[in-house]
Structure formats: C-alpha cells, structure tokens
PDB file of C-alpha atoms in Angstrom:
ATOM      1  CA  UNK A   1      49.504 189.201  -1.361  1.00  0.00           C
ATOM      2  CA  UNK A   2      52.230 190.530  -4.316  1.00  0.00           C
ATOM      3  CA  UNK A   3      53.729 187.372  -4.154  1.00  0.00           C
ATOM      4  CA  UNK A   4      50.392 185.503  -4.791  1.00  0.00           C
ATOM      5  CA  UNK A   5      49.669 188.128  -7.386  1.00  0.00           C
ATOM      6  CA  UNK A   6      53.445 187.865  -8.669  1.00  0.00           C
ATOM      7  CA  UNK A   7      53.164 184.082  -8.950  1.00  0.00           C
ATOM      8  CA  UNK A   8      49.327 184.122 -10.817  1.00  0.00           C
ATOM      9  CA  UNK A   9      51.215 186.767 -13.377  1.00  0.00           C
ATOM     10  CA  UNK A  10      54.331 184.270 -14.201  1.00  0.00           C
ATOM     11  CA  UNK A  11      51.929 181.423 -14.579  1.00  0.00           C
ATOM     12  CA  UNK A  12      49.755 183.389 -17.214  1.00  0.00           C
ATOM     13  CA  UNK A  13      52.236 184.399 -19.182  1.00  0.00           C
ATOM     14  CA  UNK A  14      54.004 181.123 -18.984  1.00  0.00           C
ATOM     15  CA  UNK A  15      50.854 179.519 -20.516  1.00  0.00           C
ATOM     16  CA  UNK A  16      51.330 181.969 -23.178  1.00  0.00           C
ATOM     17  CA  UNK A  17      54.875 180.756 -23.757  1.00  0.00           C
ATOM     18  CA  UNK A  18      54.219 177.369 -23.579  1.00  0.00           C
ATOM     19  CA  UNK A  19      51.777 177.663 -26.330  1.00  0.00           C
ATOM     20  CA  UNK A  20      54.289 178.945 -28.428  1.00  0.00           C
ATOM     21  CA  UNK A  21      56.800 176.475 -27.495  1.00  0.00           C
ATOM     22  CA  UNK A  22      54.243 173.508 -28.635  1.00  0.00           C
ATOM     23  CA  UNK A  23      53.870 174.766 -31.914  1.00  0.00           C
ATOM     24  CA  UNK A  24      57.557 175.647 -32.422  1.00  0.00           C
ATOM     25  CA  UNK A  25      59.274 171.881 -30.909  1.00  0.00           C
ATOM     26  CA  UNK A  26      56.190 170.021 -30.326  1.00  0.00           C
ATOM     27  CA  UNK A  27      54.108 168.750 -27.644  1.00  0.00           C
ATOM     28  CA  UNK A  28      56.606 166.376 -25.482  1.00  0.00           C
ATOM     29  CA  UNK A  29      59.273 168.618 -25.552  1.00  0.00           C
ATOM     30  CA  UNK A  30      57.055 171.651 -24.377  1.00  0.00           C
ATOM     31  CA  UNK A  31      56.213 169.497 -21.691  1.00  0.00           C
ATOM     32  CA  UNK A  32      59.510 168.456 -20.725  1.00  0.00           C
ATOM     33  CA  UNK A  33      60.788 172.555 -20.920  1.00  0.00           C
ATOM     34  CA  UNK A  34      57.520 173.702 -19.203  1.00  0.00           C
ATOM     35  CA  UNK A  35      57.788 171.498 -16.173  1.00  0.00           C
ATOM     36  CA  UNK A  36      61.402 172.133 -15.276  1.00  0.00           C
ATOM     37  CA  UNK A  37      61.349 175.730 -16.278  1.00  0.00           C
ATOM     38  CA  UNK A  38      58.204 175.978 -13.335  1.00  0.00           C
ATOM     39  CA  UNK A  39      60.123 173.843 -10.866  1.00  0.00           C
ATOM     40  CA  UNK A  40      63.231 175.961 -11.525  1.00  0.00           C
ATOM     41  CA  UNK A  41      60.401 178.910 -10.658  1.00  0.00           C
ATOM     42  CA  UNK A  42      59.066 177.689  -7.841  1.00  0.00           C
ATOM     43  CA  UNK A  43      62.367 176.818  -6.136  1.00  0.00           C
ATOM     44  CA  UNK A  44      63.977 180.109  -6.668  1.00  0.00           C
ATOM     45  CA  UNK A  45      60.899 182.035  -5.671  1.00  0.00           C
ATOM     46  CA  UNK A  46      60.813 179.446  -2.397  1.00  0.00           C
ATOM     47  CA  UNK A  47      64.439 179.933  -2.055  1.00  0.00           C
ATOM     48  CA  UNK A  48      63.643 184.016  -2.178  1.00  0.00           C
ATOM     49  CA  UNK A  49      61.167 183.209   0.528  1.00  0.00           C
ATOM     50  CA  UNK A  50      63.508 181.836   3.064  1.00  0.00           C
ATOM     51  CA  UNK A  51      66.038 184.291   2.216  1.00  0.00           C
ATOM     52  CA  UNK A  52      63.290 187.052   3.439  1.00  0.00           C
ATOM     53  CA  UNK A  53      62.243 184.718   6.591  1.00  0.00           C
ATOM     54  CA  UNK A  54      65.601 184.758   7.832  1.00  0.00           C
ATOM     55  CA  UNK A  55      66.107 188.591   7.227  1.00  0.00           C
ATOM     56  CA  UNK A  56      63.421 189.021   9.727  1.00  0.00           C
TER      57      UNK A  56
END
C-alpha cells in the first residue's frame, strides 16, 4: 500500500514539474524529459522491488 501511495505522490508532483518544464523548453522537449525521467522511475522503483523480493 506505501508503495502505491509512494508512486500516486511522484506522479502528482511530476505533473506539477512537467508543467513547468513546458512553459520553460516547450512542449516536445517536456515530452521527451517527462517520459524518460518516468521510465528511469519506474525501473528503479521495479529494480527496488526485486531487491526487497530477494531479501525475503
């Protein structure tokens, strides 16, 4: 459940961010930051995950 929670947090305030980004550099490069900056998110937190699986 804090994961979830943790994860529904990030994505807020990344929204938040990205907004800012697309009136600082513009739409397509927002785009381009916003979408590798999430992947780069979601692998570490995966990547976390497994980490924690294997601990167990």
């Amino acid at each position: 459940m804090a994961i979830a929670f943790g994860s529904i947090t990030v994505v807020i305030a990344f929204m938040n961010v990205f907004q800012i980004w697309q009136r600082t550099i513009g739409a397509q490069w927002s785009a381009a930051l916003g979408i590798s900056c999430l992947a780069l998110f979601f692998a570490l937190k995966g990547h976390a995950q497994r980490k924690i699986n294997l601990q167990s």
